[in-house]
Each structure stands twice: as C-alpha cells, then as structure tokens.
Coordinates of C-alpha atoms in Angstrom, one line a residue:
Chain A
X1074 CA -66.8 -6.1 -71.5
X1075 CA -69.2 -7.4 -68.9
X1076 CA -71.8 -4.7 -67.1
X1077 CA -69.4 -5.3 -64.1
X1078 CA -66.4 -5.1 -65.4
X1079 CA -66.7 -2.0 -67.7
X1080 CA -68.1 -0.3 -64.3
X1081 CA -64.8 -1.9 -62.3
X1082 CA -62.6 0.2 -64.8
X1083 CA -64.9 3.4 -64.6
X1084 CA -64.3 3.6 -61.2
X1085 CA -60.8 3.4 -61.7
X1086 CA -60.6 6.6 -63.8
X1087 CA -61.5 4.7 -67.5
X1088 CA -63.8 7.6 -69.0
X1089 CA -64.1 5.1 -72.3
X1090 CA -65.2 2.0 -70.3
X1091 CA -67.9 4.8 -68.0
X1092 CA -69.0 6.1 -72.3
X1093 CA -69.7 1.9 -73.2
X1094 CA -71.8 2.4 -70.1
X1095 CA -73.6 5.4 -71.2
X1096 CA -74.3 4.7 -74.6
X1097 CA -75.9 1.0 -73.0
X1098 CA -78.2 2.8 -70.7
X1099 CA -78.8 6.9 -72.3
X1100 CA -81.8 5.2 -73.5
X1101 CA -84.2 4.4 -70.2
X1102 CA -82.1 7.3 -68.4
X1103 CA -82.8 9.8 -71.2
X1104 CA -87.0 8.7 -71.2
X1105 CA -87.1 8.5 -67.6
X1106 CA -85.7 12.3 -67.7
X1107 CA -88.7 12.9 -70.2
X1108 CA -91.7 11.2 -68.5
X1109 CA -90.5 13.0 -65.1
X1110 CA -90.1 16.1 -66.6
X1111 CA -92.0 16.0 -70.1
X1112 CA -89.7 18.4 -72.1
X1113 CA -87.3 17.5 -74.4
X1114 CA -84.3 19.7 -73.5
X1115 CA -85.1 19.0 -69.9
X1116 CA -84.7 15.9 -69.8
X1117 CA -81.5 15.8 -72.5
X1118 CA -79.7 18.5 -69.8
X1119 CA -80.7 16.6 -66.4
X1120 CA -79.3 13.3 -68.3
X1121 CA -76.2 14.8 -69.3
X1122 CA -76.0 16.0 -65.8
X1123 CA -76.6 12.6 -64.9
X1124 CA -74.2 10.5 -66.3
X1125 CA -71.4 13.3 -65.2
X1126 CA -72.9 13.3 -61.4
X1127 CA -72.7 9.4 -61.6
X1128 CA -68.9 9.4 -63.3
X1129 CA -68.2 11.3 -60.3
X1130 CA -69.6 9.6 -58.0
X1131 CA -68.9 6.4 -58.8
X1132 CA -67.1 4.9 -56.3
X1133 CA -70.3 5.2 -54.2
X1134 CA -71.5 1.9 -56.4
X1135 CA -71.1 -0.5 -54.3
X1136 CA -73.2 -3.5 -56.3
X1137 CA -76.6 -4.7 -57.1
X1138 CA -78.7 -3.3 -59.3
X1139 CA -76.2 -0.2 -61.3
X1140 CA -78.8 0.5 -63.5
X1141 CA -81.4 1.6 -60.5
X1142 CA -78.0 2.9 -59.1
X1143 CA -78.4 5.3 -62.7
X1144 CA -81.5 6.5 -62.4
X1145 CA -81.2 7.6 -58.6
X1146 CA -79.3 9.9 -60.4
X1147 CA -81.2 10.9 -62.8
X1148 CA -84.3 11.3 -61.0
X1149 CA -82.5 13.9 -58.3
X1150 CA -81.5 15.7 -60.9
X1151 CA -85.0 16.0 -62.4
X1152 CA -86.1 16.9 -58.6
X1153 CA -83.5 19.5 -59.3
X1154 CA -84.6 20.7 -62.3
X1155 CA -88.1 20.6 -61.3
X1156 CA -87.3 22.7 -58.7
X1157 CA -85.4 25.3 -60.1
X1158 CA -88.1 25.3 -63.0
X1159 CA -90.7 26.2 -60.2
X1160 CA -88.2 28.8 -58.8
X1161 CA -88.7 30.5 -62.5
X1162 CA -91.7 29.6 -64.5
X1163 CA -91.9 29.5 -67.9
X1164 CA -94.6 29.2 -70.4
X1165 CA -96.3 25.7 -70.6
X1166 CA -97.0 23.8 -73.6
X1167 CA -99.0 21.8 -72.5
X1168 CA -102.3 22.5 -70.1
X1169 CA -102.0 23.0 -66.8
X1170 CA -104.2 21.2 -64.1
X1171 CA -107.4 23.5 -63.7
X1172 CA -107.3 24.4 -67.1
X1173 CA -110.3 22.2 -67.8
X1174 CA -110.9 23.7 -70.8
X1175 CA -107.9 22.9 -72.9
X1176 CA -108.6 19.1 -71.6
X1177 CA -112.0 19.4 -73.1
X1178 CA -111.2 21.1 -77.3
X1179 CA -107.2 20.8 -76.5
X1180 CA -104.9 23.0 -79.1
X1181 CA -102.1 21.9 -77.2
X1182 CA -102.7 18.8 -79.6
X1183 CA -103.9 19.9 -82.7
X1184 CA -100.6 19.1 -84.9
X1185 CA -100.5 21.8 -88.0
X1186 CA -98.7 19.4 -89.9
X1187 CA -101.6 16.6 -90.5
X1188 CA -100.4 12.6 -90.0
X1189 CA -101.7 9.2 -90.3
X1190 CA -104.2 8.4 -88.0
X1191 CA -102.5 6.2 -86.0
X1192 CA -99.5 8.3 -85.5
X1193 CA -101.7 10.8 -84.1
X1194 CA -103.7 9.1 -82.1
X1195 CA -100.3 7.6 -80.4
X1196 CA -99.2 11.3 -80.1
X1197 CA -102.5 11.8 -78.5
X1198 CA -102.1 9.1 -75.9
X1199 CA -99.0 10.3 -75.3
X1200 CA -99.7 13.7 -74.3
X1201 CA -102.8 12.7 -72.2
X1202 CA -100.1 9.9 -70.4
X1203 CA -97.8 13.0 -69.8
X1204 CA -100.6 15.0 -68.7
X1205 CA -101.8 12.9 -66.0
X1206 CA -98.3 11.8 -65.0
X1207 CA -97.5 15.7 -64.2
X1208 CA -100.3 16.0 -62.0
X1209 CA -99.2 13.5 -59.8
X1210 CA -96.9 14.8 -57.2
X1211 CA -92.9 14.0 -58.0
X1212 CA -92.4 11.1 -55.5
X1213 CA -95.9 9.1 -57.3
X1214 CA -94.0 9.8 -60.5
X1215 CA -91.1 8.6 -60.2
X1216 CA -92.6 5.2 -58.9
X1217 CA -95.2 4.9 -61.2
X1218 CA -92.5 6.0 -64.5
X1219 CA -89.9 3.1 -63.3
X1220 CA -92.6 0.7 -63.0
X1221 CA -94.9 1.1 -65.5
X1222 CA -92.5 2.6 -67.8
X1223 CA -89.7 1.0 -67.0
X1224 CA -91.1 -1.9 -66.5
X1225 CA -88.5 -1.9 -62.8
X1226 CA -89.5 -4.6 -59.8
X1227 CA -90.4 -3.0 -56.7
X1228 CA -87.3 -3.5 -55.4
X1229 CA -85.2 -1.4 -57.8
X1230 CA -88.6 1.1 -57.9
X1231 CA -87.5 1.3 -53.9
X1232 CA -83.3 1.7 -54.7
X1233 CA -83.8 4.8 -57.1
X1234 CA -86.5 6.3 -54.5
X1235 CA -84.8 5.3 -51.6
X1236 CA -87.6 4.4 -49.7
X1237 CA -88.4 0.8 -48.6
X1238 CA -90.9 -1.7 -50.9
X1239 CA -93.8 -1.0 -48.6
X1240 CA -94.1 2.8 -49.4
X1241 CA -93.4 1.3 -53.0
X1242 CA -96.2 -0.1 -53.3
X1243 CA -98.8 1.8 -51.6
X1244 CA -97.4 5.1 -53.5
X1245 CA -97.5 2.6 -57.0
X1246 CA -101.4 2.3 -56.3
X1247 CA -101.9 5.6 -55.7
X1248 CA -101.0 7.3 -58.6
X1249 CA -102.5 4.2 -60.3
X1250 CA -105.8 5.2 -59.3
X1251 CA -105.0 8.7 -59.8
X1252 CA -104.1 8.1 -63.4
X1253 CA -106.7 5.9 -64.1
X1254 CA -109.7 8.9 -63.2
X1255 CA -107.3 11.4 -65.1
X1256 CA -107.2 9.0 -68.5
X1257 CA -110.8 8.9 -67.9
X1258 CA -111.3 12.1 -68.4
X1259 CA -109.4 11.6 -71.7
X1260 CA -111.8 8.9 -72.6
X1261 CA -113.2 10.5 -75.6
X1262 CA -110.2 12.3 -76.7
X1263 CA -108.2 9.0 -77.0
X1264 CA -111.0 7.0 -78.7
X1265 CA -108.9 4.3 -81.0
X1266 CA -106.2 3.5 -78.1
X1267 CA -107.2 3.5 -75.3
X1268 CA -110.8 1.3 -76.4
X1269 CA -108.6 -1.1 -77.6
X1270 CA -106.7 -1.2 -74.0
X1271 CA -110.4 -1.4 -72.8
X1272 CA -111.1 -4.5 -74.3
X1273 CA -107.7 -6.3 -74.1
X1274 CA -108.4 -5.4 -70.1
X1275 CA -111.6 -6.3 -69.1
Chain B
X1239 CA -120.8 -4.3 -52.6
X1240 CA -118.6 -2.0 -50.8
X1241 CA -116.3 1.3 -51.7
X1242 CA -112.7 -0.9 -51.2
X1243 CA -110.2 0.1 -48.9
X1244 CA -107.4 1.6 -49.7
X1245 CA -105.3 -1.6 -47.9
X1246 CA -107.6 -3.7 -51.6
X1247 CA -106.5 -1.2 -53.7
X1248 CA -102.3 -1.4 -52.7
X1249 CA -103.2 -5.4 -52.7
X1250 CA -105.0 -5.3 -56.3
X1251 CA -101.9 -3.3 -57.6
X1252 CA -100.0 -5.4 -55.7
X1253 CA -101.5 -8.3 -57.9
X1254 CA -100.9 -6.9 -61.2
X1255 CA -97.4 -6.4 -60.5
X1256 CA -97.6 -10.5 -59.4
X1257 CA -96.0 -9.0 -55.6
X1258 CA -98.2 -11.6 -53.7
X1259 CA -97.9 -14.5 -51.6
X1260 CA -100.0 -17.3 -52.8
X1261 CA -101.8 -17.0 -49.3
X1262 CA -102.8 -13.2 -50.7
X1263 CA -103.3 -14.3 -53.9
X1264 CA -106.0 -16.9 -52.7
X1265 CA -107.3 -14.6 -50.3
X1266 CA -107.4 -11.6 -53.2
X1267 CA -109.3 -13.7 -55.3
X1268 CA -111.8 -15.1 -53.2
X1269 CA -113.1 -11.2 -52.5
X1270 CA -113.0 -10.8 -56.3
X1271 CA -115.4 -14.0 -56.0
X1272 CA -117.4 -12.1 -53.9
X1273 CA -117.4 -8.3 -54.6
X1274 CA -118.0 -7.3 -57.8
X1275 CA -116.9 -3.7 -57.3
X1276 CA -113.4 -4.9 -56.1
X1277 CA -113.7 -6.7 -60.0
X1278 CA -114.1 -3.0 -61.8
X1279 CA -111.5 -1.8 -59.0
X1280 CA -109.1 -4.5 -60.5
X1281 CA -110.1 -4.1 -63.8
X1282 CA -109.7 0.2 -64.4
X1283 CA -106.2 -0.6 -62.6
X1284 CA -104.7 -3.0 -64.5
X1285 CA -105.9 -0.8 -67.9
X1286 CA -103.8 2.3 -65.9
X1287 CA -101.2 0.1 -65.5
X1288 CA -101.4 -1.2 -69.5
X1289 CA -102.0 2.4 -70.9
X1290 CA -99.1 3.5 -69.3
X1291 CA -97.1 0.9 -70.5
X1292 CA -98.1 1.6 -73.7
X1293 CA -96.6 5.0 -74.0
X1294 CA -93.5 5.1 -76.7
X1295 CA -89.9 5.2 -76.0
X1296 CA -88.6 8.1 -77.7
X1297 CA -84.9 7.5 -79.4
X1298 CA -81.7 10.0 -77.3
X1299 CA -81.9 13.6 -79.4
X1300 CA -78.3 12.9 -79.5
X1301 CA -75.1 10.3 -77.3
X1302 CA -74.5 11.9 -73.5
X1303 CA -71.1 10.3 -73.6
X1304 CA -69.0 12.4 -71.5
X1305 CA -65.6 14.0 -72.9
X1306 CA -62.8 14.2 -70.4
X1307 CA -63.4 18.0 -69.9
X1308 CA -67.0 16.6 -68.9
X1309 CA -65.8 14.2 -66.7
X1310 CA -63.5 16.9 -64.6
X1311 CA -60.2 14.5 -65.7
X1312 CA -57.2 16.7 -64.5
X1313 CA -54.0 15.6 -65.6
X1314 CA -52.4 14.4 -62.7
X1315 CA -50.8 16.5 -60.0
X1316 CA -47.1 15.5 -59.3
X1317 CA -46.3 13.4 -57.0
X1318 CA -43.6 16.4 -55.6
X1319 CA -46.9 18.4 -55.1
X1320 CA -46.4 19.3 -51.4
X1321 CA -42.8 19.2 -51.5
X1322 CA -43.2 22.0 -54.2
X1323 CA -45.7 23.3 -52.4
X1324 CA -43.5 24.1 -49.6
X1325 CA -40.6 25.4 -52.4
X1326 CA -42.8 27.6 -53.1
X1327 CA -43.7 29.1 -49.9
X1328 CA -39.7 29.8 -48.9
X1329 CA -39.2 31.0 -52.6
X1330 CA -41.9 33.8 -51.6
X1331 CA -40.1 34.1 -48.4
X1332 CA -36.6 34.5 -49.6
X1333 CA -38.3 37.0 -52.1
X1334 CA -39.3 39.1 -49.8
X1335 CA -36.0 38.8 -47.4
X1336 CA -34.2 40.1 -50.4
X1337 CA -36.2 42.7 -51.3
X1338 CA -36.6 43.9 -47.7
X1339 CA -32.5 43.9 -47.5
X1340 CA -32.3 46.2 -50.3
X1341 CA -34.7 48.9 -49.0
X1342 CA -33.1 48.2 -45.4
X1343 CA -29.8 48.4 -46.8
X1344 CA -30.9 51.2 -48.7
X1345 CA -32.4 53.1 -45.7
X1346 CA -29.4 52.0 -43.7
X1347 CA -26.9 53.2 -46.0
X1348 CA -28.6 56.7 -45.7
X1349 CA -29.0 56.7 -42.4
X1350 CA -25.4 55.6 -41.4
X1351 CA -24.0 59.0 -41.5
X1352 CA -26.2 60.9 -39.1
X1353 CA -25.8 57.7 -37.0
X1354 CA -22.5 57.9 -36.9
X1355 CA -22.2 61.2 -36.0
X1356 CA -24.9 61.0 -33.7
X1357 CA -23.0 58.1 -32.2
X1358 CA -19.7 60.0 -30.8
X1359 CA -22.4 62.7 -29.4
X1360 CA -24.5 60.3 -27.3
X1361 CA -21.1 58.4 -26.2
X1362 CA -19.4 61.6 -25.2
X1363 CA -22.8 63.2 -23.3
X1364 CA -23.6 59.7 -21.4
X1365 CA -19.7 59.4 -20.9
X1366 CA -20.3 63.1 -19.3
X1367 CA -23.2 62.5 -17.6
X1368 CA -22.1 59.0 -15.9
X1369 CA -19.1 60.8 -14.7
X1370 CA -20.2 62.8 -12.6
X1371 CA -22.3 60.4 -10.9
X1372 CA -19.7 57.9 -10.7
X1373 CA -17.3 61.1 -9.4
X1374 CA -18.7 61.8 -7.4
X1375 CA -20.0 59.4 -4.8
X1376 CA -16.6 58.5 -3.8
X1377 CA -15.7 62.5 -2.8
X1378 CA -18.6 62.6 -0.5
X1379 CA -17.8 59.1 1.4
X1380 CA -14.8 57.9 0.5
X1381 CA -14.2 55.8 3.4
X1382 CA -17.2 54.2 3.2
X1383 CA -16.9 52.8 -0.7
X1384 CA -16.3 49.2 -0.2
X1385 CA -14.6 47.5 -3.7
X1386 CA -17.6 46.2 -4.8
X1387 CA -19.0 49.3 -4.8
X1388 CA -16.1 50.9 -6.4
X1389 CA -16.8 48.0 -8.6
X1390 CA -20.3 49.2 -9.5
X1391 CA -19.6 52.8 -9.3
X1392 CA -16.9 51.7 -12.2
X1393 CA -19.6 50.1 -14.2
X1394 CA -20.7 53.2 -16.3
X1395 CA -17.3 53.7 -17.7
X1396 CA -16.8 50.1 -18.5
X1397 CA -20.5 49.8 -19.7
X1398 CA -19.2 53.2 -22.0
X1399 CA -16.9 51.8 -24.6
X1400 CA -18.9 49.0 -24.9
X1401 CA -21.8 51.3 -25.5
X1402 CA -19.8 53.5 -27.9
X1403 CA -18.4 50.4 -29.8
X1404 CA -22.9 49.5 -30.7
X1405 CA -23.1 52.5 -32.0
X1406 CA -20.4 52.9 -33.9
X1407 CA -20.8 49.3 -34.8
X1408 CA -23.5 49.3 -38.1
X1409 CA -21.0 51.1 -40.1
X1410 CA -17.7 49.5 -40.3
X1411 CA -20.2 46.0 -39.9
X1412 CA -21.7 46.9 -42.9
X1413 CA -18.6 47.5 -44.8
X1414 CA -16.9 44.6 -43.5
X1415 CA -19.8 42.6 -44.7
X1416 CA -20.8 44.1 -47.7
X1417 CA -19.1 41.5 -49.3
X1418 CA -21.6 38.6 -47.7
X1419 CA -24.6 40.8 -48.0
X1420 CA -24.2 41.4 -51.7
X1421 CA -23.3 37.6 -52.0
X1422 CA -26.5 36.7 -50.4
X1423 CA -28.3 39.4 -52.5
X1424 CA -27.6 37.4 -55.3
X1425 CA -28.2 34.0 -53.8
X1426 CA -31.5 34.3 -52.8
X1427 CA -33.3 35.3 -56.1
X1428 CA -30.9 32.6 -58.2
X1429 CA -32.8 30.1 -55.2
X1430 CA -36.3 31.3 -55.7
X1431 CA -35.6 30.8 -59.6
X1432 CA -34.1 27.4 -59.6
X1433 CA -36.9 26.5 -56.8
X1434 CA -39.5 28.1 -59.9
X1435 CA -38.2 26.3 -62.6
X1436 CA -37.3 23.2 -61.0
X1437 CA -41.3 23.2 -60.3
X1438 CA -42.6 24.1 -63.7
X1439 CA -40.1 21.3 -65.2
X1440 CA -41.6 18.8 -63.2
X1441 CA -45.4 19.9 -64.1
X1442 CA -44.4 19.5 -67.0
X1443 CA -43.5 16.2 -67.5
X1444 CA -46.2 15.1 -65.3
X1445 CA -48.2 17.2 -68.7
X1446 CA -46.0 15.2 -71.0
X1447 CA -46.9 12.1 -69.7
X1448 CA -50.4 12.4 -69.4
X1449 CA -51.2 13.2 -72.8
X1450 CA -49.2 10.4 -74.0
X1451 CA -50.9 8.2 -72.0
X1452 CA -54.4 9.6 -73.1
X1453 CA -53.2 9.1 -76.9
X1454 CA -52.5 5.4 -76.0
X1455 CA -55.6 4.7 -75.1

C-alpha cells in the first residue's frame, strides 16, 4: 500500500498500517535522534517516544512531507531528553567542550579491541563529527543534521524545526562555519578520511 | 581581499545546496572569481558539508513498532456509557436511600414508643393551655364578641384534634404502611443490582466484540 493510504488507515486507528510506516521510517528517525543526542540508548528511547506521540497526534498531520512531520516529533522528543539530561547530568562518554587536553590526546577514541585501520578512521571521523555537532546550539544542530546528514531540502527542514526558510538558511550557514572550525581542530586526528575529503572538496 | 560578511557566508552555504536563484548565482560567481578569501571560505564550507555527509547511518538497534498497549488502544466504551453512568448514579442514590431508610426505620421504631407516650401528654397540655385562653375572653366580655371572633377563638380547640392526630400519626401510619415500606426496601436494592448487572453485561459484550475484531486483524 502507498504511504498516503497507510497514513489514512493509521489516522483511523489501524495500528498495523502505522507500524508499516514505523518500519519505513525508523532508520531515519533513529539516526536523527542519535546525532542530536549522541547516545544509542537515549536515541532509541526518543525514537520510541516519538513514534508513540506521532501515533497519538496523527490526526494533526494534514498532508505535506510526512517524514518532515514525523521528524518534528522526534526532534521534540530529543529536546525533551536534552532538557532532562541538563537537569540530571551524567558522566559524559566523550570530552566536554572545555576539555582541550582530551581533544589533543583522545583517550575516548582508543578502542580496546583493535580493528582494521579504515574502520578506525571511520570511527574517529564519526566521533569527531559527533563531538562537533554536540558543541552546536540545539537549534543549529537539528538544522545541520537534517540538511547535511539526512539530506532534507530547506523547505522540509523549515517544517521540522518550525521556522521560516530564511532562518533555516542562516542557521545552516552559521552551523557549517562553526563545524568547519571545530573539525579543523581534528585535522591531524582524522588523517585519511578528512584529507581525502579535502582533496575532493577543493 | 576582505573578510566575508555573514550575508556572503549565507549565500555561499545556500549556493552549495543549490538554493540560489540564477541571478544570485551569477552575482556570487563573479564575486568568487574576484575574491580569493571568498573562494577559500567556499572550500571550507563545502568540506564541512561533505564531511557531515560521510557520517555513517547506524542500523536500528531494534524495531520500534508499537504494541496496542503502547499505542494506548483501549477497547471502545459501549455506546450506552452516558446512560450507564446515570444508571450507576441512580443505583448509588437508591442504595443510600435504602440504607438510610433502614437506619431511620430502626431509629423511628425505637423512638415511636416515647413519642406515643408523649403525644397524649402534649395534646392534653396544649388543650389545657388553649382552653382557658379560649374560655376566658368570652367570660370577660361576652357582648362584644362577634361570630368571627368566636370562630377565631374556637380555632385552637379545633386545631387541637388535628395536632393530636398528627403527633400520633407516625405510629399507626408506620404500621399501616409497613408492608409497602418493606416492599420498597426490597425493590430499591434489586433495581440497583439489576442496573449494575446490565452495565457489566454490556461492558462484557463490548469487550468480546473488540477481541473478536482484534483477532480478525
């Protein structure tokens, strides 16, 4: 069945139809939550919470990009989670912003089980990006994750973060500027992957 | 060579996403040719953008499909719910009336004996008090008494019998109505039980229908 048919049935209480949508979108929802929160378990919780509230609020969906509507519920769930985390902080698995020593000698990047070199590069790159993403203000982070990681266009991002397209455009530019600066500090850490990009990019 | 303004940064960022109009693109490309710092910035932004696009997508740790419980799907309430809620309210009132009736009945049976004993006394007393009041004035001035006054003076003695019957009334009335009262004491609880029973039956039937519907799916 096509997406609009599934949405229509789900809006009339058909849980099986909704679960088909869950299976189709859980990847993008989970990965967005993972990039916003930077934690597997929290991302899984936010994803589940987002699908539950999406099912309950399904009648408020009135056409347009369904994935944008769905991603709005997950970004909201993530913001709630971030607020909760702020209230009861836990020990971070990755270095804080002020911990420049950790960036120089990243004990958080060392893997107890040595893996092949490319895989390590990939992991280092991912950790570096995640670290830089987490240093961004929440609303910048969501915009850059949606546009650059999930490949949303400006209009869809505007729907998700509930701001005008012009704001999306400027937030994205600011976020990219900040990410550029942050990623440059990892330049030596991420030799293979980053240099490869550098060559391709320029 | 100048430091690019934020507007230029914004334009470069949108340029990478293909979000500029043809005129904007032309203008920006002319700037880019003239300004090496702008070109360097474009390179940096492109690099940041492409690096982000390289971040791997993780497989989901589990399926996030919803169970009926998670979805908050509860069996539908019977259509008779408003009627049933009224019925339960009525049943509660009937129960209270029955309970109250029983208690009052016990109390009044205990109280009727002293009341009966007291009733003749008060009637006699009021008769005694009323009598001189009624009898004295005529003796003082018989000539001035009009028939209406006489009538009004006669009122207390006339009222007395009715007062007597009223005070004595409960006992015989209770005895006379004891059969209907007992009947109501039986009727109210059975009505309440009937209402509760029918509410439960309707709920059970609705649940049965819901389960059948779920299993069909």
